mmCIF file of C-alpha atoms in Angstrom:
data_model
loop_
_atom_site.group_PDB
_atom_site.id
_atom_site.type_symbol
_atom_site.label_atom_id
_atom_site.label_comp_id
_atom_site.label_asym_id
_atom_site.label_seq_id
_atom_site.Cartn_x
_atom_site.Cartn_y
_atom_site.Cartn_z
ATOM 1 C CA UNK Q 1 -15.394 19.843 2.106
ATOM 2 C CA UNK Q 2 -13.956 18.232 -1.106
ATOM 3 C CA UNK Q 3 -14.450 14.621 -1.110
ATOM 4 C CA UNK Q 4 -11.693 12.209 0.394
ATOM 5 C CA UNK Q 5 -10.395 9.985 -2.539
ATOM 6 C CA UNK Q 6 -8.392 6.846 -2.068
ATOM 7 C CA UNK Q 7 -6.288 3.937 -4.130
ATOM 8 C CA UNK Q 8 -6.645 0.829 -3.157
ATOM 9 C CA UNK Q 9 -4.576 -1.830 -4.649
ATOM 10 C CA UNK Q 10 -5.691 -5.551 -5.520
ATOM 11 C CA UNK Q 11 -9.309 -4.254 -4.253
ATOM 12 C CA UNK Q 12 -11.360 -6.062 -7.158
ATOM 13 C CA UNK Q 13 -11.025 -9.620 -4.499
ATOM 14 C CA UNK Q 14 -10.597 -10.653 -0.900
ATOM 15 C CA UNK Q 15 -9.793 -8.215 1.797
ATOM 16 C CA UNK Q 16 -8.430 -5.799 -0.389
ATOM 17 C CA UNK Q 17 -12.574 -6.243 -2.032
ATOM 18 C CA UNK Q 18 -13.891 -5.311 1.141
ATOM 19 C CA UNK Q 19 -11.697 -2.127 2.242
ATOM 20 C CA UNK Q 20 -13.154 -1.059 -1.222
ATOM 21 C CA UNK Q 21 -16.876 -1.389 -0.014
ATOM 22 C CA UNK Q 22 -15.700 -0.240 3.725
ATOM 23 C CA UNK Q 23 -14.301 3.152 2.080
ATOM 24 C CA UNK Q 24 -17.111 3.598 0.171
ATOM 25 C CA UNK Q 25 -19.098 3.090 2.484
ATOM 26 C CA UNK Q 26 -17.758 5.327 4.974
ATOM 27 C CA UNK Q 27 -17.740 8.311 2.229
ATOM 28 C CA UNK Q 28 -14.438 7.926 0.257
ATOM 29 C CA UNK Q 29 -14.628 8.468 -3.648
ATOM 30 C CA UNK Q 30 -12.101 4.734 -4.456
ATOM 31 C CA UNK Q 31 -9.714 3.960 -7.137
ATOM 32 C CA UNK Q 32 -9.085 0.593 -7.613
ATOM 33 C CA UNK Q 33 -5.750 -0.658 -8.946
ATOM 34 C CA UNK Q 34 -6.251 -4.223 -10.333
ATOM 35 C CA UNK Q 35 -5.556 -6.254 -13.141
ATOM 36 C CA UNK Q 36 -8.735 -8.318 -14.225
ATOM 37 C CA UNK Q 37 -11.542 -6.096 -15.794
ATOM 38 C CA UNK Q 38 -14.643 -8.501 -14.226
ATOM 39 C CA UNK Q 39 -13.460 -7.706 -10.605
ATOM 40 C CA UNK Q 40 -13.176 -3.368 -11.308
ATOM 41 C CA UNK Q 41 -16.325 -3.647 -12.550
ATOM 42 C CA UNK Q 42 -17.608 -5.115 -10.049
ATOM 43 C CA UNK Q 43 -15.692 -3.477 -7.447
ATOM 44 C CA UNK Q 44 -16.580 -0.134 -9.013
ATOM 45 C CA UNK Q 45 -20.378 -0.763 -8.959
ATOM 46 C CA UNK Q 46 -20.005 -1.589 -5.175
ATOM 47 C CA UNK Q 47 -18.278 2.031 -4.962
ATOM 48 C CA UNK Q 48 -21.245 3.594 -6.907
ATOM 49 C CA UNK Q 49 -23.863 1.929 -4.469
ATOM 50 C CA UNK Q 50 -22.320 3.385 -2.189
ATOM 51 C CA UNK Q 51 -23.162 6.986 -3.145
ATOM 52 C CA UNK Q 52 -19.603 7.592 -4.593
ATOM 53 C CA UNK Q 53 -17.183 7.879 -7.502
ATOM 54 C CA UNK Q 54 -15.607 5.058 -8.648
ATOM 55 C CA UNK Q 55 -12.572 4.231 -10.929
ATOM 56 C CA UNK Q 56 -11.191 1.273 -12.054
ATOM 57 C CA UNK Q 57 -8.304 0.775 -13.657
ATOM 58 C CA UNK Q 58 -6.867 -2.233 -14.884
ATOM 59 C CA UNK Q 59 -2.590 -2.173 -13.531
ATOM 60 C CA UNK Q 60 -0.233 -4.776 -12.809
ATOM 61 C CA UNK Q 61 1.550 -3.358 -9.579
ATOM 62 C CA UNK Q 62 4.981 -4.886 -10.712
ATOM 63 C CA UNK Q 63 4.983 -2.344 -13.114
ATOM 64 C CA UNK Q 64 6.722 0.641 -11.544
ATOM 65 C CA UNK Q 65 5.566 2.968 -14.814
ATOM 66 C CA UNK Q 66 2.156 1.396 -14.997
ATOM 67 C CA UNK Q 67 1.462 2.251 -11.174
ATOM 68 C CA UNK Q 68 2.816 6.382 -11.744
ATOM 69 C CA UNK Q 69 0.631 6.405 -14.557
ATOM 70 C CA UNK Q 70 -2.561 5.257 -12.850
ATOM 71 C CA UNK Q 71 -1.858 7.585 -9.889
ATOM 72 C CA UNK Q 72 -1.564 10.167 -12.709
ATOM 73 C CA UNK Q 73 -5.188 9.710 -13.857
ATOM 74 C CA UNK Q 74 -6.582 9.183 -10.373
ATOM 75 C CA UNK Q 75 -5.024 12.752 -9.397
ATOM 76 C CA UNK Q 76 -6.994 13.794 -12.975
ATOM 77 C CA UNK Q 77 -10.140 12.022 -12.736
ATOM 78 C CA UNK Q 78 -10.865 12.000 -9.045
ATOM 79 C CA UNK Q 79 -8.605 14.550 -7.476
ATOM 80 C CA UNK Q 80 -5.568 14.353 -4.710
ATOM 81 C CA UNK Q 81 -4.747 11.603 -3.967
ATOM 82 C CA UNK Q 82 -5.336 11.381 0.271
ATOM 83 C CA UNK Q 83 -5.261 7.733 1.032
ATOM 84 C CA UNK Q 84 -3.155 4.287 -0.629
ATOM 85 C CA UNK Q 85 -4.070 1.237 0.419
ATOM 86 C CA UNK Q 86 -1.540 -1.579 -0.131
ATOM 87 C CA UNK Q 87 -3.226 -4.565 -0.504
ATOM 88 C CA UNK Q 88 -2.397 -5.946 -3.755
ATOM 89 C CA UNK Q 89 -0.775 -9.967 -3.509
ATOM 90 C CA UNK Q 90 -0.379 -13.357 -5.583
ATOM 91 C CA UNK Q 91 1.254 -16.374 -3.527
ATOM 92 C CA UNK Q 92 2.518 -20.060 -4.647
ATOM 93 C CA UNK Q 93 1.967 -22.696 -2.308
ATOM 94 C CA UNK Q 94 5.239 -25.263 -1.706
ATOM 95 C CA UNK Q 95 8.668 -26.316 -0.480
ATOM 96 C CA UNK Q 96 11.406 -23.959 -1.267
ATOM 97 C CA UNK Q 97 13.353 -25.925 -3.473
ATOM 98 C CA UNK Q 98 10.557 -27.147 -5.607
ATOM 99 C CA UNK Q 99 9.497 -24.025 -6.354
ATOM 100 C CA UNK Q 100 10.050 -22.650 -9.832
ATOM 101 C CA UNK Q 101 12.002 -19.633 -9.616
ATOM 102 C CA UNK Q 102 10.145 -17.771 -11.827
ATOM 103 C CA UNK Q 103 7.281 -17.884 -10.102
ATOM 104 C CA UNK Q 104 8.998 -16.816 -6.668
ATOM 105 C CA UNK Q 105 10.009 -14.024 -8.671
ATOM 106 C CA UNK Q 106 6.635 -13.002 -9.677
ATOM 107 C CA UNK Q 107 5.086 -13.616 -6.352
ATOM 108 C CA UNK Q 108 8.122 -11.562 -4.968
ATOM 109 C CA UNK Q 109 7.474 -8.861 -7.399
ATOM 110 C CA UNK Q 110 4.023 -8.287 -7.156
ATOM 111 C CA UNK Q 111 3.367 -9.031 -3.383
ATOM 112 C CA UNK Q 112 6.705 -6.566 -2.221
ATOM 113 C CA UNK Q 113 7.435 -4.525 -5.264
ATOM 114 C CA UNK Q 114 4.393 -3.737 -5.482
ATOM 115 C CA UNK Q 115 3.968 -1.952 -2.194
ATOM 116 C CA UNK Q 116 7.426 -0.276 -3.392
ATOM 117 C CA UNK Q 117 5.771 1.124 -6.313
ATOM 118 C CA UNK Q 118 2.618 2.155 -4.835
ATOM 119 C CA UNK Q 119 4.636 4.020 -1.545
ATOM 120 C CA UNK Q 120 6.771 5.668 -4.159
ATOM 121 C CA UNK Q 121 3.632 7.115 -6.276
ATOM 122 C CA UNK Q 122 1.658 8.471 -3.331
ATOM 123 C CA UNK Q 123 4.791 9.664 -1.392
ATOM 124 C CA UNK Q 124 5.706 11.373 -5.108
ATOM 125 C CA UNK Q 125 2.297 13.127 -4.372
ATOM 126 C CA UNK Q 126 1.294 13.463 -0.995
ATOM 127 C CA UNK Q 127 5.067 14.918 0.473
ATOM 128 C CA UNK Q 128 5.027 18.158 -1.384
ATOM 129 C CA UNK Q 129 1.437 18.460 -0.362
ATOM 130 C CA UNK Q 130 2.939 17.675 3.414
ATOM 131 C CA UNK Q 131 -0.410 15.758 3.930
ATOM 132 C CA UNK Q 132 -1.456 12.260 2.852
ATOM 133 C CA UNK Q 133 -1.740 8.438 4.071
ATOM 134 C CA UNK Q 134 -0.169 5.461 3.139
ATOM 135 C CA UNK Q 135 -1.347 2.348 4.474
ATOM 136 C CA UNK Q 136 0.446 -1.184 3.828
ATOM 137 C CA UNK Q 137 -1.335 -4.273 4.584
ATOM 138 C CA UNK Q 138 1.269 -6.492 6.664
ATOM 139 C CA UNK Q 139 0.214 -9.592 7.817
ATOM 140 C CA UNK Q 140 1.370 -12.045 11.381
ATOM 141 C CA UNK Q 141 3.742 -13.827 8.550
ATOM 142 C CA UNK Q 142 5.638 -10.542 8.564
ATOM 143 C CA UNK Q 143 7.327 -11.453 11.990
ATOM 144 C CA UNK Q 144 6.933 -15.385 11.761
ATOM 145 C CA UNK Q 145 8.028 -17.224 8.417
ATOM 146 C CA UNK Q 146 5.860 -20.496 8.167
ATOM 147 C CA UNK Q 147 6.842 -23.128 5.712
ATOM 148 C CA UNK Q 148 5.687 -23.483 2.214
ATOM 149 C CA UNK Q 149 4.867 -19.805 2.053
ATOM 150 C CA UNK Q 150 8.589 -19.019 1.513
ATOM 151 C CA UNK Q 151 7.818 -16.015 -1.052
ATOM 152 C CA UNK Q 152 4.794 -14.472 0.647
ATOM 153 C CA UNK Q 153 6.632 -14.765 4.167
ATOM 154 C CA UNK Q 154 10.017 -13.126 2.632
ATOM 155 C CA UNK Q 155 8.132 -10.411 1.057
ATOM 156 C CA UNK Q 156 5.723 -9.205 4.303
ATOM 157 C CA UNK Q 157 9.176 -9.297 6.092
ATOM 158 C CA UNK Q 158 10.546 -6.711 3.300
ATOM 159 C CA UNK Q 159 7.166 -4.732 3.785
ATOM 160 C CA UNK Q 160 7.982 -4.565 7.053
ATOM 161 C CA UNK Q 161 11.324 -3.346 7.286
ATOM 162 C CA UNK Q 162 10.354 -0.921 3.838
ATOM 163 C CA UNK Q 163 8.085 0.670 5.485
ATOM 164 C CA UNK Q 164 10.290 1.247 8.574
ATOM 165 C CA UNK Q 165 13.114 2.676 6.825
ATOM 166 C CA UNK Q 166 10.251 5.166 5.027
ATOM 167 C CA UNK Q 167 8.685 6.155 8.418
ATOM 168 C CA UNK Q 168 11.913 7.374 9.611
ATOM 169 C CA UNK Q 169 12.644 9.221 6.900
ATOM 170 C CA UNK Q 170 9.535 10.636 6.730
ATOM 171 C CA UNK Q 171 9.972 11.836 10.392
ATOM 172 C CA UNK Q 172 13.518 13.203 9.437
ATOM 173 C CA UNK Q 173 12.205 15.248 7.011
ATOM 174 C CA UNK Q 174 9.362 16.664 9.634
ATOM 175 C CA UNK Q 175 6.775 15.770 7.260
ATOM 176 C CA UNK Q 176 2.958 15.388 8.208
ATOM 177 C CA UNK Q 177 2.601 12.358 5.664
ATOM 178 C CA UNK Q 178 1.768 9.687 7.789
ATOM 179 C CA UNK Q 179 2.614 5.879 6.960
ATOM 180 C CA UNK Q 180 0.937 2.623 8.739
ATOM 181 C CA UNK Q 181 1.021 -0.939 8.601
ATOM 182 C CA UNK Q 182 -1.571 -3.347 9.686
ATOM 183 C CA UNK Q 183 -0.989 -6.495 9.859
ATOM 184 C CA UNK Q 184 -3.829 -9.362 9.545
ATOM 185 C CA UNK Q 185 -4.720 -12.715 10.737
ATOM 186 C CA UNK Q 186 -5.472 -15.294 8.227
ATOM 187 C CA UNK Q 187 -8.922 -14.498 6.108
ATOM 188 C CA UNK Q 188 -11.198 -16.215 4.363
ATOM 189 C CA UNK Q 189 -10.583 -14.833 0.966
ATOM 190 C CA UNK Q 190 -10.263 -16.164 -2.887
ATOM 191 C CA UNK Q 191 -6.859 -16.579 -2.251
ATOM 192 C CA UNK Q 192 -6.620 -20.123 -1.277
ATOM 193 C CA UNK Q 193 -8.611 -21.336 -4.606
ATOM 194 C CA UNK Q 194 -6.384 -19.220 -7.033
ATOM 195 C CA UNK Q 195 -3.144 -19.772 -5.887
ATOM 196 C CA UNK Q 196 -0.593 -21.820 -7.544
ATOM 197 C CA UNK Q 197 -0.265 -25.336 -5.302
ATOM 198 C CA UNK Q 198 1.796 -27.611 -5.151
ATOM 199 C CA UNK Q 199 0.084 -29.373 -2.147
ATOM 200 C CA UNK Q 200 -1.847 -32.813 -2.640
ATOM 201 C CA UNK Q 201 -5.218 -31.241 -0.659
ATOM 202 C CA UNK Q 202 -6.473 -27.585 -1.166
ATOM 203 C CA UNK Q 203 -4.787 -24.684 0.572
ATOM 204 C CA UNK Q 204 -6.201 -23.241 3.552
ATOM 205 C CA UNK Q 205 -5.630 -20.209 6.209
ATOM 206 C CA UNK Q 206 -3.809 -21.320 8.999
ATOM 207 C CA UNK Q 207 -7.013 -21.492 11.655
ATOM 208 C CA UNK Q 208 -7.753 -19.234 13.506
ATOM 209 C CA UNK Q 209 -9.623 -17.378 10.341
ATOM 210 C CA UNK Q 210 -11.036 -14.008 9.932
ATOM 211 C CA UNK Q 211 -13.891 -12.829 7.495
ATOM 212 C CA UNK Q 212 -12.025 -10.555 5.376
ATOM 213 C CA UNK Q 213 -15.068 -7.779 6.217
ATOM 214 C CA UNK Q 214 -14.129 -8.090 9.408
ATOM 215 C CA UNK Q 215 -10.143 -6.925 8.868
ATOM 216 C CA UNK Q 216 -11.591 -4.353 6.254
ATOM 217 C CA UNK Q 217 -12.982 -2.392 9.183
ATOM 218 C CA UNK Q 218 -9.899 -2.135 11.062
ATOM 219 C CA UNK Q 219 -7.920 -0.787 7.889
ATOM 220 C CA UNK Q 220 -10.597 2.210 7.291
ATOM 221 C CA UNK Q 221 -10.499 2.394 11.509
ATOM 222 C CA UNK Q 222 -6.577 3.410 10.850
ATOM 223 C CA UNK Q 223 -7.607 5.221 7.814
ATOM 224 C CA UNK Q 224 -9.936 7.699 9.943
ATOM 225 C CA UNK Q 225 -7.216 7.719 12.827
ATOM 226 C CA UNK Q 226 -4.059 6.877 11.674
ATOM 227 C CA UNK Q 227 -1.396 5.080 13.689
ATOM 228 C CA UNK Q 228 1.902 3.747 12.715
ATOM 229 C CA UNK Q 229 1.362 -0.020 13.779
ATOM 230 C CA UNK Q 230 -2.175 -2.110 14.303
ATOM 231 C CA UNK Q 231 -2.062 -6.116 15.013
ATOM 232 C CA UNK Q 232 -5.552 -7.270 14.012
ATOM 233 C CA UNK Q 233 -6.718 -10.309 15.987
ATOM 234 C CA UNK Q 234 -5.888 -12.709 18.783
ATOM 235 C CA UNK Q 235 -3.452 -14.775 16.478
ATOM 236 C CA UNK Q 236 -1.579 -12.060 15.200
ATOM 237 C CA UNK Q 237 -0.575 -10.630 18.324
ATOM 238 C CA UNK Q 238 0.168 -13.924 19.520
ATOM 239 C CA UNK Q 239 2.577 -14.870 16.763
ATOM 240 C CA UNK Q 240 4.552 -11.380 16.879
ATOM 241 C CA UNK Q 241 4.705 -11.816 20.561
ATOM 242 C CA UNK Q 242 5.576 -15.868 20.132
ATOM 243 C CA UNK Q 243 8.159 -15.717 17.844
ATOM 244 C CA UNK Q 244 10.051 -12.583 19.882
ATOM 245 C CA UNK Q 245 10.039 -14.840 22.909
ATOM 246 C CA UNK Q 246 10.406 -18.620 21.355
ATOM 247 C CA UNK Q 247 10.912 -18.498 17.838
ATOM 248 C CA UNK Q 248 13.037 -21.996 18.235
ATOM 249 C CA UNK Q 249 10.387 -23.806 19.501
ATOM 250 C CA UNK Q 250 8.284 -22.409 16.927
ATOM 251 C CA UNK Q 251 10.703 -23.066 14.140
ATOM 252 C CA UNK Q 252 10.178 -27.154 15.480
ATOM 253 C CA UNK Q 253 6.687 -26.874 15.942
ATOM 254 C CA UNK Q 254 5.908 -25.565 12.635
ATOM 255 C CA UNK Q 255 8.494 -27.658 10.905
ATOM 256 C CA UNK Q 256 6.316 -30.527 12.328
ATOM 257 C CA UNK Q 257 2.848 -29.196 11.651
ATOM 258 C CA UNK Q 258 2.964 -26.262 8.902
ATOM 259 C CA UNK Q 259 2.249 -28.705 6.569
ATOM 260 C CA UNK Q 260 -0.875 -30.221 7.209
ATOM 261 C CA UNK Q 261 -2.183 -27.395 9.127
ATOM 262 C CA UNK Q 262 -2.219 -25.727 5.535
ATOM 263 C CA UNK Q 263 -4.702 -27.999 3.804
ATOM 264 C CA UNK Q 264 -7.932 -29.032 4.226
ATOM 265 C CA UNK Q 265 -8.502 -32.180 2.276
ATOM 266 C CA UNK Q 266 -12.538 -31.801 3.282
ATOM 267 C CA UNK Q 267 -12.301 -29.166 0.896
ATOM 268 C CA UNK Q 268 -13.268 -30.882 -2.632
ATOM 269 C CA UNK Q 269 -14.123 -28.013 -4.761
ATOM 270 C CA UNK Q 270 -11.612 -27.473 -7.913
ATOM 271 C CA UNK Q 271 -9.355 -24.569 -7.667
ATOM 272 C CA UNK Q 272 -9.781 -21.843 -9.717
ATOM 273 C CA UNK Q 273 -7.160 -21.175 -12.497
ATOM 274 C CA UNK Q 274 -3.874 -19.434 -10.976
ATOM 275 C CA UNK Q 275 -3.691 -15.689 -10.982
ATOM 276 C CA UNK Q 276 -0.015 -15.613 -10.451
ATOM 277 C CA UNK Q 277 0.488 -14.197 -14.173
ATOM 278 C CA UNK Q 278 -2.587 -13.535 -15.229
ATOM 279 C CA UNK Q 279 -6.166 -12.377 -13.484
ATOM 280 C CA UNK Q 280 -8.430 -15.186 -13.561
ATOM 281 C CA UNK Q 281 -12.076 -14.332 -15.157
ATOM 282 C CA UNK Q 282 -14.806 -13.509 -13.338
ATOM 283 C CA UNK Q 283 -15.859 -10.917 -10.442
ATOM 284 C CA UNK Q 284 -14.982 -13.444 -7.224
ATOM 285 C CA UNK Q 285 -15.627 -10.837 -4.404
ATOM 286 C CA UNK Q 286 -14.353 -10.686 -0.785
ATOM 287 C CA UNK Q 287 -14.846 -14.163 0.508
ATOM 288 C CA UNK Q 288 -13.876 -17.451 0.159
ATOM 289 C CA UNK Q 289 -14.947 -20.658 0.474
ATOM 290 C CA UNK Q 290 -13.947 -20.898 4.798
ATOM 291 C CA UNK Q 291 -17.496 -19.175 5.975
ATOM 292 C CA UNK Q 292 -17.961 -22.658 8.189
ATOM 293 C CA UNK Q 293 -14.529 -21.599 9.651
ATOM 294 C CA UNK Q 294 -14.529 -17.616 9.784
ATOM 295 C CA UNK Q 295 -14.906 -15.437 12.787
ATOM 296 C CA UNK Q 296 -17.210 -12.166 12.491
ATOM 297 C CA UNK Q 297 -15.149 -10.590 15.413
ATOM 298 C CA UNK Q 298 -12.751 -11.437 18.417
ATOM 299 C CA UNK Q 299 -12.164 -9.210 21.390
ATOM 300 C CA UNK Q 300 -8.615 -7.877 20.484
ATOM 301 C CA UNK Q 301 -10.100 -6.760 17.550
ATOM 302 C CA UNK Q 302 -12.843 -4.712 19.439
ATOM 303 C CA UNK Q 303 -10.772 -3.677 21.141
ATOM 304 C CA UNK Q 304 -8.440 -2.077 18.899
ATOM 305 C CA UNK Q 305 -10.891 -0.653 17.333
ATOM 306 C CA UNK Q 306 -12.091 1.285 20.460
ATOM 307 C CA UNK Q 307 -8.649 2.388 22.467
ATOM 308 C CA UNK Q 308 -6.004 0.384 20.449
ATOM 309 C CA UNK Q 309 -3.444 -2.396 21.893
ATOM 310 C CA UNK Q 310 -1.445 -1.470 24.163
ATOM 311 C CA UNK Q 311 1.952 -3.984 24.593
ATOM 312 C CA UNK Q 312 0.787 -4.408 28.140
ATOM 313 C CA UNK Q 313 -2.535 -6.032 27.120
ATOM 314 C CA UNK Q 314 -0.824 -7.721 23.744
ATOM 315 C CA UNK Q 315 1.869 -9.346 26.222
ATOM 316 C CA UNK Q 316 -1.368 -10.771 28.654
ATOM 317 C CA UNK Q 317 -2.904 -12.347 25.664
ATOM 318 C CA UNK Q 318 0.307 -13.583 24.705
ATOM 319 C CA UNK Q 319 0.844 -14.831 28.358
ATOM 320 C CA UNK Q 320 -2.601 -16.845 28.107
ATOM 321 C CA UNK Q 321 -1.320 -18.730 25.389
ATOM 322 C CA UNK Q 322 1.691 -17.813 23.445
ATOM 323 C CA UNK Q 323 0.414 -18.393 19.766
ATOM 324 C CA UNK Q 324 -2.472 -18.966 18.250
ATOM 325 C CA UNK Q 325 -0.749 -19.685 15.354
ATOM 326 C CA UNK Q 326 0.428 -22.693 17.069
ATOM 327 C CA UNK Q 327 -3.419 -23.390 18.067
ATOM 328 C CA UNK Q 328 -4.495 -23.641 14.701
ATOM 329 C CA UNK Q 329 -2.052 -25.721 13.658
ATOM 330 C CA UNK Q 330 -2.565 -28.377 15.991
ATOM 331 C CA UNK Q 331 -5.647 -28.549 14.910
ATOM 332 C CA UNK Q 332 -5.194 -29.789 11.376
ATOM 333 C CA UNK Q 333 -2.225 -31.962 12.492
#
């Protein structure tokens, strides 16, 4: 058999790192669609200890024409293009108002049109083929907007109902392309020292927190068995299943405790330069700087991975205690 090859987007850091080294570890020659050059080469030599091909290439996803061509010289280099991962994300921390609305634009662009562009050059590919994957990394925020994540919530929402409006199509047109979303629990990844704050303490996860390895193993799970919807972790369940049921108390809970349940001011180490325009220097891996807080595992998540969540057991765990999200929260408040 001809080797599997897959394109994963924003792999060279956090989760999107570790689906990288899952994939490659699990026999998939990678492409990885990022824009600093320390991270793919880092990334790439993680794909090459694995026993596989490797090829980074250096893309800003916003760019529709940039994306094509990379998919181009994937199809070239590597060969057809079976799986896209969907991973790739920048995010600005702060009230709605005082954000600048440039940089809601670029977080919008990357973070949603991004997905957009990648879905468009693997469907390009993969639907006259009538075979291929495409795989969108959602997250809980896609069904629960929190405050001072205004841009990153409204964009997971589009993801959402994007892929949605794809899926159907694709099953109008009897086509054996298949098309999933995952959606995560909050990770312990680089994001919260590179993005661009305007909060007095450093950004955190909302707790509970995932290792991003962790989340990485569900992805390739739905990448060797593919199904249309996966809710990874406790939390996330919870908050999809919260916010269908009371998403007015939730909008005063979180109103009340979104705030300081998204900083840690024990957290003293300087944040990294923003990568909201520009990749920030240096290979910075999968994790970040939460390993005190992160879970290895959770029994929703083994579970999933084993027989997958049924809404029967999803709507127990949600009757045990509506929302994790809520949980965490109250923690830091």
């Amino acid at each position: 058999m001809s080797a599997r090859v897959a394109v994963v987007t924003g792999g060279t850091a956090g989760l999107g790192r570790a689906i990288v080294r899952e994939l490659a570890a699990r026999g998939w020659d990678v492409a990885i669609l990022a824009r600093g050059e320390d991270g793919l080469q880092g990334a790439a030599a993680d794909v090459m200890r694995a026993g596989r091909r490797a090829l980074p290439l250096s893309v800003d996803v916003a760019d529709n024409d940039a994306v094509e061509a990379a998919a181009s010289e994937v199809e070239e280099k590597l060969g057809e293009i079976d799986l896209w991962v969907n991973d790739a994300m920048v995010g600005i921390f702060g009230e709605f108002l005082t954000t600048d609305p440039d940089d809601f634009q670029r977080a919008t662009q990357v973070t949603y049109f991004g997905f957009v562009n990648g879905t468009r050059a693997a469907l390009k590919r993969m639907v006259p083929r009538d075979r291929g994957h495409v795989i969108q990394i959602g997250s809980a925020l896609a069904h629960r907007g929190i405050p001072l994540q205004a841009a990153y919530c409204a964009s997971k929402h589009a993801i959402t109902g994007f892929t949605e409006s794809v899926t159907t199509e694709l099953i109008h047109n009897k086509s054996n392309v298949k098309i999933s979303q995952v959606d995560m629990p909050a990770m312990n990844t680089i994001q919260f020292n590179w993005v661009k704050s305007q909060l007095p303490h450093h950004p955190q996860p909302v707790p509970t927190i995932f290792q991003p390895e962790t989340c990485a193993r569900a992805v390739a799970d739905v990448a060797d068995h593919p199904r249309r919807r996966s809710w990874i972790g406790e939390p996330t369940v919870m908050t999809v299943l919260g916010n269908r049921f009371v998403a007015p108390f939730l909008d005063v809970y979180l109103a009340k405790t979104g705030y300081s349940g998204q900083q840690a001011p024990d957290k003293k180490q300087p944040m990294l330069p923003t990568n909201l325009y520009e990749p920030v220097a240096g290979d910075q891996g999968a994790r970040g700087i939460f390993d005190d807080q992160a879970k290895e595992s959770s029994p929703q998540i083994w579970y999933t991975q084993h027989r997958g969540v049924s809404y029967a057991a999803a709507a127990g765990a949600a009757a045990a205690g509506v929302a994790a999200l809520v949980t965490g929260l109250r923690r830091r408040s």
